[in-house]
Amino acid sequence: MTSRLDRLPLRDDLRGLTPYGAPQAALPVALNVNENTHAVPQDVADDILDSIAFALRDVNRYPDREFTALREGFAEYLGHGLTADQIWAANGSNEVLQHLLQAFGGPGRTAFGFAPTYSMYPLLARATGAAWIAGTREADYTITADAASSQVATADPDVVFLCSPNNPTGTPLSLDVIEAVYAASRGIVVVDEAYVEFAPHGTPSALSLLPGRERLVVSRTMSKAFAFAGARVGYLAADPAVIDALRLVRLPYHLSALTQAAATAALRHSDTMLRMVDDIVAQRDRISATLEALGYLPHESWTNFVLFGGVDDPADTWRRLYDRGILIRDVSIPHHLRVTAGTEDETTAFLDALASIDSEA
């Protein structure tokens, strides 16, 4: 017989919390969790499979604890003069962020972010014992340098999360805001660039700010632009001292040999893997334009999704789309819903379904 959770000796600070749980349903069109809806190209998949097969020959041995080849691959991909000793990786960017909080957050410390933002930040903070402080954004979800630095200075957090571009709103974040927050803080400043590959070409990355800023961290993921969500690979770039700190909290051999082999192979084909980004951006912009024509209020997005307002009853619209085989996301922002940019056919299915709902109103 299974015990009730409230009868177990659970940590007091975890009681009442709800686990992260985006809906998963076997619908024809799933556009709710910002996955890359394009499959890994066949030639890349073949190389990945060959690399995994080779790694299997030694799978009876522990993997390279320092995942050296993978770190070298990430350094080469990121550029900016980065070297392998400035790179860290883990099983998805959530584990990367968890490592940061384990090392620099924890009991008696605080983590800060500008709400609304990625829902895992407060969950990870609280799960690792840190208190979460939510800052505020402008009405259009932007952040100014002055307002950001003032809020951070007042909160005085140990860890600051800056989602750039922001999830779930898609909002860009300029480098001057990052510089201002760093100057106003004493703790670790994490710039989460999970969606940066979907920003306009030539947009500067926070990676350019790393020199001389030993408390600055830039986090990335292979889940989005690299179509690698199921592989669970996230990484970051920072001062080598930060990397040393993360070694103190990671589990031994935390990246399997198979994960290392798959990710290293995918990086060898970064140009091919990223070619689908332009198509996704085109579908994102098509969604925004069509939503506006339908009378909704899409927010500017530099990601692979669109947050749109003007929804009278988000729960009802979500359910009616669900009944039509379309899964999108209710992110609990009043009168808003969020949709991932899919393939051309998936995008058409969503837009046609939404138009049909509107015609019934």
PDB file of N, CA and C in Angstrom, residues 1 9-10 20 78 112 121 144 160 162 165 178 181 184 198 200 207 229 248 255 265 348:
ATOM      1  N   MET A   1       0.855  -1.188   0.000  1.00  0.00           N
ATOM      2  CA  MET A   1       0.000   0.000   0.000  1.00  0.00           C
ATOM      3  C   MET A   1       0.893   1.241   0.000  1.00  0.00           C
ATOM      4  N   PRO A   9       8.186  11.793   6.156  1.00  0.00           N
ATOM      5  CA  PRO A   9       9.007  12.833   6.797  1.00  0.00           C
ATOM      6  C   PRO A   9       9.691  13.732   5.760  1.00  0.00           C
ATOM      7  N   LEU A  10       8.878  14.329   4.895  1.00  0.00           N
ATOM      8  CA  LEU A  10       9.383  15.223   3.848  1.00  0.00           C
ATOM      9  C   LEU A  10       9.933  16.508   4.465  1.00  0.00           C
ATOM     10  N   TYR A  20       7.315  20.205 -11.458  1.00  0.00           N
ATOM     11  CA  TYR A  20       7.183  20.656 -12.836  1.00  0.00           C
ATOM     12  C   TYR A  20       6.478  19.566 -13.627  1.00  0.00           C
ATOM     13  N   LEU A  78      31.058  27.534 -29.434  1.00  0.00           N
ATOM     14  CA  LEU A  78      30.734  28.844 -28.871  1.00  0.00           C
ATOM     15  C   LEU A  78      31.670  29.949 -29.354  1.00  0.00           C
ATOM     16  N   PHE A 112      17.236  34.968  -7.431  1.00  0.00           N
ATOM     17  CA  PHE A 112      16.386  36.069  -7.906  1.00  0.00           C
ATOM     18  C   PHE A 112      16.173  35.955  -9.409  1.00  0.00           C
ATOM     19  N   TYR A 121      13.183  27.964 -12.458  1.00  0.00           N
ATOM     20  CA  TYR A 121      14.109  28.696 -11.581  1.00  0.00           C
ATOM     21  C   TYR A 121      13.668  28.623 -10.112  1.00  0.00           C
ATOM     22  N   THR A 144      14.489  47.266 -18.053  1.00  0.00           N
ATOM     23  CA  THR A 144      15.460  48.324 -18.297  1.00  0.00           C
ATOM     24  C   THR A 144      16.661  48.126 -17.377  1.00  0.00           C
ATOM     25  N   VAL A 160      21.509  35.301  -9.434  1.00  0.00           N
ATOM     26  CA  VAL A 160      20.538  36.008 -10.279  1.00  0.00           C
ATOM     27  C   VAL A 160      20.378  35.233 -11.581  1.00  0.00           C
ATOM     28  N   LEU A 162      18.941  35.518 -15.406  1.00  0.00           N
ATOM     29  CA  LEU A 162      18.486  36.384 -16.483  1.00  0.00           C
ATOM     30  C   LEU A 162      18.231  35.505 -17.698  1.00  0.00           C
ATOM     31  N   PRO A 165      16.873  35.063 -24.702  1.00  0.00           N
ATOM     32  CA  PRO A 165      15.550  35.686 -24.555  1.00  0.00           C
ATOM     33  C   PRO A 165      14.730  34.967 -23.475  1.00  0.00           C
ATOM     34  N   ILE A 178      22.389  43.188 -18.648  1.00  0.00           N
ATOM     35  CA  ILE A 178      23.260  42.199 -18.016  1.00  0.00           C
ATOM     36  C   ILE A 178      24.428  42.885 -17.314  1.00  0.00           C
ATOM     37  N   VAL A 181      23.133  44.593 -14.117  1.00  0.00           N
ATOM     38  CA  VAL A 181      22.829  43.631 -13.056  1.00  0.00           C
ATOM     39  C   VAL A 181      24.117  43.100 -12.443  1.00  0.00           C
ATOM     40  N   ALA A 184      25.579  45.579 -10.118  1.00  0.00           N
ATOM     41  CA  ALA A 184      24.785  45.815  -8.909  1.00  0.00           C
ATOM     42  C   ALA A 184      24.781  44.625  -7.968  1.00  0.00           C
ATOM     43  N   PHE A 198      17.758  31.423 -31.882  1.00  0.00           N
ATOM     44  CA  PHE A 198      16.585  31.897 -32.617  1.00  0.00           C
ATOM     45  C   PHE A 198      16.508  33.425 -32.679  1.00  0.00           C
ATOM     46  N   PRO A 200      17.714  37.268 -33.869  1.00  0.00           N
ATOM     47  CA  PRO A 200      18.148  37.754 -35.191  1.00  0.00           C
ATOM     48  C   PRO A 200      19.638  37.548 -35.403  1.00  0.00           C
ATOM     49  N   LEU A 207      28.139  35.864 -23.985  1.00  0.00           N
ATOM     50  CA  LEU A 207      29.487  35.302 -23.972  1.00  0.00           C
ATOM     51  C   LEU A 207      30.540  36.388 -24.153  1.00  0.00           C
ATOM     52  N   ALA A 229      16.287  17.502 -27.533  1.00  0.00           N
ATOM     53  CA  ALA A 229      15.588  17.515 -26.245  1.00  0.00           C
ATOM     54  C   ALA A 229      15.614  16.157 -25.560  1.00  0.00           C
ATOM     55  N   LEU A 248      32.541  20.277  -7.216  1.00  0.00           N
ATOM     56  CA  LEU A 248      32.314  19.935  -5.814  1.00  0.00           C
ATOM     57  C   LEU A 248      30.927  19.349  -5.580  1.00  0.00           C
ATOM     58  N   LEU A 255      27.822  12.412 -16.639  1.00  0.00           N
ATOM     59  CA  LEU A 255      27.465  12.341 -18.054  1.00  0.00           C
ATOM     60  C   LEU A 255      27.883  10.980 -18.606  1.00  0.00           C
ATOM     61  N   ALA A 265      29.185  14.054 -31.355  1.00  0.00           N
ATOM     62  CA  ALA A 265      28.905  13.825 -32.776  1.00  0.00           C
ATOM     63  C   ALA A 265      27.990  14.909 -33.333  1.00  0.00           C
ATOM     64  N   THR A 348       0.318  25.370 -39.647  1.00  0.00           N
ATOM     65  CA  THR A 348      -0.949  25.523 -40.364  1.00  0.00           C
ATOM     66  C   THR A 348      -2.090  24.890 -39.581  1.00  0.00           C
TER      67      THR A 348
END
